[in-house]
mmCIF file of C-alpha atoms in Angstrom:
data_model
loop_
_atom_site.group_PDB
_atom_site.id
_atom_site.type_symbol
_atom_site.label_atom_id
_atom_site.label_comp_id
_atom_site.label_asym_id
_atom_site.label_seq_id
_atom_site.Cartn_x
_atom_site.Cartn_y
_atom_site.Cartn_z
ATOM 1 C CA UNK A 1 -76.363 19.114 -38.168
ATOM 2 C CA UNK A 2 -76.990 22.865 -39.037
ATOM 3 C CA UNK A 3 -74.269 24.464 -41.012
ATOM 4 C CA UNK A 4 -73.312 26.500 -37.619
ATOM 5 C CA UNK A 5 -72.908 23.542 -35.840
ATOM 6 C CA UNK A 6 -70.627 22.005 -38.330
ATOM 7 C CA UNK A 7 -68.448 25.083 -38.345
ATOM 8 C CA UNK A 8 -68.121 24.947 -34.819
ATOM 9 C CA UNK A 9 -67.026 21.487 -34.873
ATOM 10 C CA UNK A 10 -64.440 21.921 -37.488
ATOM 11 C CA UNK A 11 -63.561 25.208 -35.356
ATOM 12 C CA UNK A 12 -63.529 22.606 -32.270
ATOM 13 C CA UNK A 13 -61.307 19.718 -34.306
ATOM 14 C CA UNK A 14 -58.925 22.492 -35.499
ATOM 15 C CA UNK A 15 -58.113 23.788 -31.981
ATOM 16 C CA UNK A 16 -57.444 20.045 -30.795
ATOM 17 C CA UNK A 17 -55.083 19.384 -33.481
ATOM 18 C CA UNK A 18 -53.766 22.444 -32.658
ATOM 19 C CA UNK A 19 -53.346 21.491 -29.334
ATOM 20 C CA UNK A 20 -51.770 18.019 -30.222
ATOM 21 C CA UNK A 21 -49.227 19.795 -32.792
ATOM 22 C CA UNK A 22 -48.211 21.758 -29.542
ATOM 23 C CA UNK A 23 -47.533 18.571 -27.800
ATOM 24 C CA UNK A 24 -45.562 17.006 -30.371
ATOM 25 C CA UNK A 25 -43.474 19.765 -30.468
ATOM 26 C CA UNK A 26 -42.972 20.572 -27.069
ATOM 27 C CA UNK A 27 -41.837 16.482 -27.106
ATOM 28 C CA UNK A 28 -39.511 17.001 -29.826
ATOM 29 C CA UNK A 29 -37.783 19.935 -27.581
ATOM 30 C CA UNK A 30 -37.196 17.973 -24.455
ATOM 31 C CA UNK A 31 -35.977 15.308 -26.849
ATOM 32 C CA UNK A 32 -33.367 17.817 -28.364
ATOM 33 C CA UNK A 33 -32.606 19.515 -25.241
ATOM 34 C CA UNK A 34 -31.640 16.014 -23.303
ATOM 35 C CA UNK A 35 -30.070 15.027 -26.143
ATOM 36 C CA UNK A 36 -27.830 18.045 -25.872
ATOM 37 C CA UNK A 37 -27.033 17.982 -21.945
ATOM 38 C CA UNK A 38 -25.463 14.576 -22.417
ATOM 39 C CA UNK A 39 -23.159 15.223 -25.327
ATOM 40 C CA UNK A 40 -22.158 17.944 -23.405
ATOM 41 C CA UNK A 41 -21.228 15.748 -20.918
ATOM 42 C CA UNK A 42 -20.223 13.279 -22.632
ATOM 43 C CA UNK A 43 -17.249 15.727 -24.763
ATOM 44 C CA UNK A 44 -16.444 17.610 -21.548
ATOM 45 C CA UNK A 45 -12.623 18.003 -20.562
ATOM 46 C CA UNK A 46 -11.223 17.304 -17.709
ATOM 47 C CA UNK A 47 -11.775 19.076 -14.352
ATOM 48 C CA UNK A 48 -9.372 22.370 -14.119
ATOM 49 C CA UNK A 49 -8.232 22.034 -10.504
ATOM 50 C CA UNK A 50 -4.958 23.450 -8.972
ATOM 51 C CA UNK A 51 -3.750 20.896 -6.503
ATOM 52 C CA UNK A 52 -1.272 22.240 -3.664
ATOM 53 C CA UNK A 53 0.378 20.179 -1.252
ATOM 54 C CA UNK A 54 0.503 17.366 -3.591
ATOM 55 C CA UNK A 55 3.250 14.309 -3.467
ATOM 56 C CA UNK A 56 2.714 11.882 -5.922
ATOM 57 C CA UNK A 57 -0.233 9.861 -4.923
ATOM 58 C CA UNK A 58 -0.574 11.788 -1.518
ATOM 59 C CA UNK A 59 -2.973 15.257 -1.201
ATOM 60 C CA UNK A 60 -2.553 17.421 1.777
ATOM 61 C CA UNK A 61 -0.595 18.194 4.756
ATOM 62 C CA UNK A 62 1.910 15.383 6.035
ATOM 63 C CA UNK A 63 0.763 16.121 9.577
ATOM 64 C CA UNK A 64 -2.775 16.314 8.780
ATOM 65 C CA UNK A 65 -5.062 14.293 11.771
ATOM 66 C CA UNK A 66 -6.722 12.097 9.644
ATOM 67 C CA UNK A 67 -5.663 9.757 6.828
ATOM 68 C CA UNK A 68 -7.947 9.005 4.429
ATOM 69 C CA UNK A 69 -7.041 6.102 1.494
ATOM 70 C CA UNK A 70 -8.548 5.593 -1.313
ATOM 71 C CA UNK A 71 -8.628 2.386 -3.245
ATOM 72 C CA UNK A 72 -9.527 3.134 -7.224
ATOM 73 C CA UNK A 73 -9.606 1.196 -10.704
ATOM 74 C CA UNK A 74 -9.654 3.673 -13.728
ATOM 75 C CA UNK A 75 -12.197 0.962 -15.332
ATOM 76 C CA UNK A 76 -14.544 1.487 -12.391
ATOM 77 C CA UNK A 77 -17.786 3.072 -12.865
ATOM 78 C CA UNK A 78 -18.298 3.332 -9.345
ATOM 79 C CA UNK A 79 -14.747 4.559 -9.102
ATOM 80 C CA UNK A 80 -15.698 7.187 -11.327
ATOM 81 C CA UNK A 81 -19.121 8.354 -9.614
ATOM 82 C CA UNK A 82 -17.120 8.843 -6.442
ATOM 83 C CA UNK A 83 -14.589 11.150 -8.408
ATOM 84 C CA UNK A 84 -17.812 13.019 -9.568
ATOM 85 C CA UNK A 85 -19.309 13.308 -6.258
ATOM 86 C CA UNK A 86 -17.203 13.157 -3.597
ATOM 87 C CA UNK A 87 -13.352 14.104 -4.317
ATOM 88 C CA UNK A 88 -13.845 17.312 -4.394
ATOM 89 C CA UNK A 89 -15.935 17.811 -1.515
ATOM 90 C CA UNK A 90 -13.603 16.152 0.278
ATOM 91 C CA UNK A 91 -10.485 18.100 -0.988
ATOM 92 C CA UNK A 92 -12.335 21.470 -0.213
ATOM 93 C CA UNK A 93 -14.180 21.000 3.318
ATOM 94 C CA UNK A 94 -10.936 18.464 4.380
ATOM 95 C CA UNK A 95 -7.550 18.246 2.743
ATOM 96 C CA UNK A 96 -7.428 22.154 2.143
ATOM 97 C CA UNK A 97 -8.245 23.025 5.766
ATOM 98 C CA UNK A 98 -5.411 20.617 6.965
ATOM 99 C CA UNK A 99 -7.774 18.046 8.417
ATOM 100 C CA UNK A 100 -7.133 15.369 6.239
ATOM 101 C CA UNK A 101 -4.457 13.838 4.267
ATOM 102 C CA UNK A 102 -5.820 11.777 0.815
ATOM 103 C CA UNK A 103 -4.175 9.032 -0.466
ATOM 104 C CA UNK A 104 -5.050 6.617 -3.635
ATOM 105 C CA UNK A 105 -3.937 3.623 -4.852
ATOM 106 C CA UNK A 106 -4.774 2.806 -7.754
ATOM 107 C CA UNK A 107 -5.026 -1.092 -8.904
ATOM 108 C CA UNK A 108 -5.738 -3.142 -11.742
ATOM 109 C CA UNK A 109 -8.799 -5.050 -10.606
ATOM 110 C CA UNK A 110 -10.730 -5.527 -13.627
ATOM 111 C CA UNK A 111 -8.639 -6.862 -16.917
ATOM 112 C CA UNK A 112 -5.454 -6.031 -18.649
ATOM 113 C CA UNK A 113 -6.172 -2.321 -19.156
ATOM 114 C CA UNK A 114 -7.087 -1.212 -15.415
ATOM 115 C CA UNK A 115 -3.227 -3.064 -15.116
ATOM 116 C CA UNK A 116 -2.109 -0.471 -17.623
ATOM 117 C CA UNK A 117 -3.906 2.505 -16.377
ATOM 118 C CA UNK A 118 -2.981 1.687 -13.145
ATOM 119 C CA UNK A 119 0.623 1.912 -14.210
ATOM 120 C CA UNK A 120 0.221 4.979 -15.982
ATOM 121 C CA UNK A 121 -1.259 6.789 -12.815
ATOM 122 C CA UNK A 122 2.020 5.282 -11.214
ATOM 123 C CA UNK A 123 4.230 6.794 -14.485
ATOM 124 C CA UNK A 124 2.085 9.978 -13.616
ATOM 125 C CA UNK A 125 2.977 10.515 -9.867
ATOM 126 C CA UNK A 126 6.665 9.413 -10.663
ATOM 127 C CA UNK A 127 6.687 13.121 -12.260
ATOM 128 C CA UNK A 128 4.418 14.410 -9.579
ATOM 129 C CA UNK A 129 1.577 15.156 -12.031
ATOM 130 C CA UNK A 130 -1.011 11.846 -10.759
ATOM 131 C CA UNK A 131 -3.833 14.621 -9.672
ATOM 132 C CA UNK A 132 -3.716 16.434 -13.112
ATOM 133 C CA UNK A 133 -3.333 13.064 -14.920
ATOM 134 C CA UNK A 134 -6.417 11.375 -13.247
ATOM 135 C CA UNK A 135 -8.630 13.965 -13.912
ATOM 136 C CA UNK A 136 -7.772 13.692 -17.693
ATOM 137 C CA UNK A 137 -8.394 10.224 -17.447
ATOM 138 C CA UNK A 138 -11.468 10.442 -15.423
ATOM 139 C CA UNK A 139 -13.079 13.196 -18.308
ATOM 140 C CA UNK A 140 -16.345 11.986 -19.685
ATOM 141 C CA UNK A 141 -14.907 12.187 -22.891
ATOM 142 C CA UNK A 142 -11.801 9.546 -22.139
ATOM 143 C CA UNK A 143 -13.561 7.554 -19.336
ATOM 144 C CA UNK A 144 -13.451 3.821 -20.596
ATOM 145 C CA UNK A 145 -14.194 0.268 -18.993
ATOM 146 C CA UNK A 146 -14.477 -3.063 -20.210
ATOM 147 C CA UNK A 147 -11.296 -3.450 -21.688
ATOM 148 C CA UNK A 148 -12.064 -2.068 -25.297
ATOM 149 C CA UNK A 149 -8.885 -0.627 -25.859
ATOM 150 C CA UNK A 150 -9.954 3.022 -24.057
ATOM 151 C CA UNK A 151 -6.534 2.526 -22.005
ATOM 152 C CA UNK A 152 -4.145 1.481 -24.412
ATOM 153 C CA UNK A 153 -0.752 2.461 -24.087
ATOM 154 C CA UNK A 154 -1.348 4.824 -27.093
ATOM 155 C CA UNK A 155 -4.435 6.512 -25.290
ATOM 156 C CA UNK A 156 -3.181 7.203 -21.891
ATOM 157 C CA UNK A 157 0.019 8.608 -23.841
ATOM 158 C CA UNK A 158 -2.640 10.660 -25.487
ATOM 159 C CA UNK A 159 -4.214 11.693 -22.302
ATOM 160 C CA UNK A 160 -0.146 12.546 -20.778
ATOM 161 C CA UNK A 161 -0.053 14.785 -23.312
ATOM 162 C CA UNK A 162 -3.186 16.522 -22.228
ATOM 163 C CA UNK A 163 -1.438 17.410 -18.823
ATOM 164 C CA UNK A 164 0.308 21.081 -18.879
ATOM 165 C CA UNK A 165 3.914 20.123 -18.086
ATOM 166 C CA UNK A 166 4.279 16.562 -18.166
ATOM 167 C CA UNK A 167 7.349 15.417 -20.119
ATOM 168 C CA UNK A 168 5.776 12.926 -22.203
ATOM 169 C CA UNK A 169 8.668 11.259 -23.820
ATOM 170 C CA UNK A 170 9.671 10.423 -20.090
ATOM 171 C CA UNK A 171 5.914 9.096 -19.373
ATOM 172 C CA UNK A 172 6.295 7.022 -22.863
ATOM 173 C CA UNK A 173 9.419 5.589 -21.632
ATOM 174 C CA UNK A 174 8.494 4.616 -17.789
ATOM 175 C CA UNK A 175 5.180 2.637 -19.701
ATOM 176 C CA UNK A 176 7.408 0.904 -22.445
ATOM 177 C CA UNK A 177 9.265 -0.082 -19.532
ATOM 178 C CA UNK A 178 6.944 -1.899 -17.421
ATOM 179 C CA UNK A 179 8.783 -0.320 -14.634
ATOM 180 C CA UNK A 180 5.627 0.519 -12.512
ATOM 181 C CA UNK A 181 4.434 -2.668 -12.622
ATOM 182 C CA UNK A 182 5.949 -3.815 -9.000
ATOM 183 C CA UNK A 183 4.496 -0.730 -7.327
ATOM 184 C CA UNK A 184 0.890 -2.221 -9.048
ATOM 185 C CA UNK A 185 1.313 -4.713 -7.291
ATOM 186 C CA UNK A 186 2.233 -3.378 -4.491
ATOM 187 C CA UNK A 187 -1.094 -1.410 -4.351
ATOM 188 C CA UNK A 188 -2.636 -4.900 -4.600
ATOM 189 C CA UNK A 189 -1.137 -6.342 -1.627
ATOM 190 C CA UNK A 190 -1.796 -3.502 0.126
ATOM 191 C CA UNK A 191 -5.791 -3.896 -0.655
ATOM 192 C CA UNK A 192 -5.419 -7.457 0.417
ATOM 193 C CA UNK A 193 -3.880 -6.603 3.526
ATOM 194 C CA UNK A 194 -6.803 -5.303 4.612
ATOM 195 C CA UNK A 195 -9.400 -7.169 3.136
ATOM 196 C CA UNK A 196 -9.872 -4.919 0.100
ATOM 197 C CA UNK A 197 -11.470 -6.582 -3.249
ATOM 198 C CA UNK A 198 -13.156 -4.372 -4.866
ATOM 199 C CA UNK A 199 -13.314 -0.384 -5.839
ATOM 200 C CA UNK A 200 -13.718 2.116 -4.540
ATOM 201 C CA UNK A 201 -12.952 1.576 -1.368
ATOM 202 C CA UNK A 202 -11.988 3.165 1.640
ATOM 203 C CA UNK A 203 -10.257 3.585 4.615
ATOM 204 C CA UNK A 204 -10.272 6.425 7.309
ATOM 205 C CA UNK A 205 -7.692 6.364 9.799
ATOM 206 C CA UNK A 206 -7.679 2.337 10.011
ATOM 207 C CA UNK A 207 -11.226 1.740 9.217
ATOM 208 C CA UNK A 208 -12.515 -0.189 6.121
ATOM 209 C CA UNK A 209 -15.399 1.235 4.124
ATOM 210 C CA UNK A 210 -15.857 -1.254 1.128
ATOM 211 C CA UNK A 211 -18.109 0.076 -1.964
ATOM 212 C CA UNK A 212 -19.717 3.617 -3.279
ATOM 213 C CA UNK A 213 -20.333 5.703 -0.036
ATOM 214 C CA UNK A 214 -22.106 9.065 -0.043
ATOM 215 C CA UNK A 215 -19.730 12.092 1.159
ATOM 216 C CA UNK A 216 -22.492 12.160 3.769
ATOM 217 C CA UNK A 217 -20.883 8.788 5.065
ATOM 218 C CA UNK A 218 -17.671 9.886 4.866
ATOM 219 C CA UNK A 219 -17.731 13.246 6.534
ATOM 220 C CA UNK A 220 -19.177 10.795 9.724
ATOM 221 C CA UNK A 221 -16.503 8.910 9.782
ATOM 222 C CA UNK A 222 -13.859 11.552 9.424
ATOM 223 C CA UNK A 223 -15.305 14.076 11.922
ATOM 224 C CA UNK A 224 -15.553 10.802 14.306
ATOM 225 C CA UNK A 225 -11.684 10.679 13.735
ATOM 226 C CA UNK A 226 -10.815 13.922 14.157
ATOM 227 C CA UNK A 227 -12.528 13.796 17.395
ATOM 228 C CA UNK A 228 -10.758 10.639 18.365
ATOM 229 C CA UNK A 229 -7.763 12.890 17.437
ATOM 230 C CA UNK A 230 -8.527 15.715 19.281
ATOM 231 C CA UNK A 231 -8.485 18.007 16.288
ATOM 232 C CA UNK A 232 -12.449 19.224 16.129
#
């Protein structure tokens, strides 16, 4: 090999490392930059939503044409994807055009602390403050299943306090109390009235949907009822 030739293949060796070094780095950016989009999402607050027309556990005008319940556990991932994806689509295109009236109940399907969350959504609505207080609960950075302690009494008392203008001392008192409890299970007898077993669910002026369903599914079904109605 001539001594040109062997500078141009160090020349040729130094480019490609070059080239690899541009890789790596380019690697170690999308690395950083995905790392960074989920703890952003993962310490996000709540949604900042002002909710008219509210009544405890009921969003929307009484007379509204269309009734639509839903049927959530606070331990639920699905539960939480259809928070994420849906409720406000719904609440925009539906409940604040008067077309629709939402509804949740909120049950303790899946251990001791959906029980308690479930009765702290129920503490929540007894001061007319369930929509503020579910989207605190419902925040990436509170969201908790598998009951690891994420919904202890001390937690959701926590999150309570996170709500501008809920009297938490009242909230503390209606959870030491266990005086929710009967309207828990109330929500439960309601599901198994109608053949509900698992979250989310749903049902649109008497029809069951059972499981995760795309808004696409729902806005079928509800602009099927409001034509049944009359009110397209």
């Amino acid at each position: 090999m001539t001594n040109r030739q062997a500078r141009q293949e160090r020349q040729r060796a130094k480019a490609k490392k070059g080239q690899y070094q541009w890789l790596i780095y380019m690697g170690i950016g999308a690395v950083i930059l995905v790392g960074l989009i989920v703890l952003s999402q993962l310490f996000s607050g709540p949604r900042q939503t002002t909710y008219t027309q509210k009544d405890g556990m009921q969003l929307g005008a009484a007379d509204a044409p269309v009734t639509v319940i839903e049927f959530l556990d606070f331990q639920c991932p699905h539960c939480l994807n259809s928070y994420n994806s849906v409720e406000e689509d719904m609440i925009a295109e539906y409940v604040d055009t008067g077309k629709v009236r939402l509804m949740y109940y909120v049950v303790g399907f899946l251990g001791p602390e959906s029980v308690n969350s479930a009765e702290a959504a129920y503490c929540a609505a007894a001061q007319n403050y369930f929509w503020e207080f579910h989207d605190v609960v419902f925040a990436p950075v509170n969201f908790s299943n598998g009951n690891v302690g994420g919904y202890s009494d001390a937690k959701l008392i926590d999150m309570a306090g996170k709500v501008a203008g809920m009297d938490t001392q009242a909230f503390s008192a209606c959870m030491a109390s266990d005086e929710k409890i009967p309207e828990v299970q109330a929500a439960h007898d309601v599901a198994a009235s109608l053949g509900v077993s698992g979250t989310p669910a749903f049902v649109i002026n008497g029809q069951v949907l059972g499981g995760a369903q795309p808004f696409s599914r729902l806005q079928q079904v509800i602009e099927e009822a409001l034509e049944t109605a009359g009110a397209n």
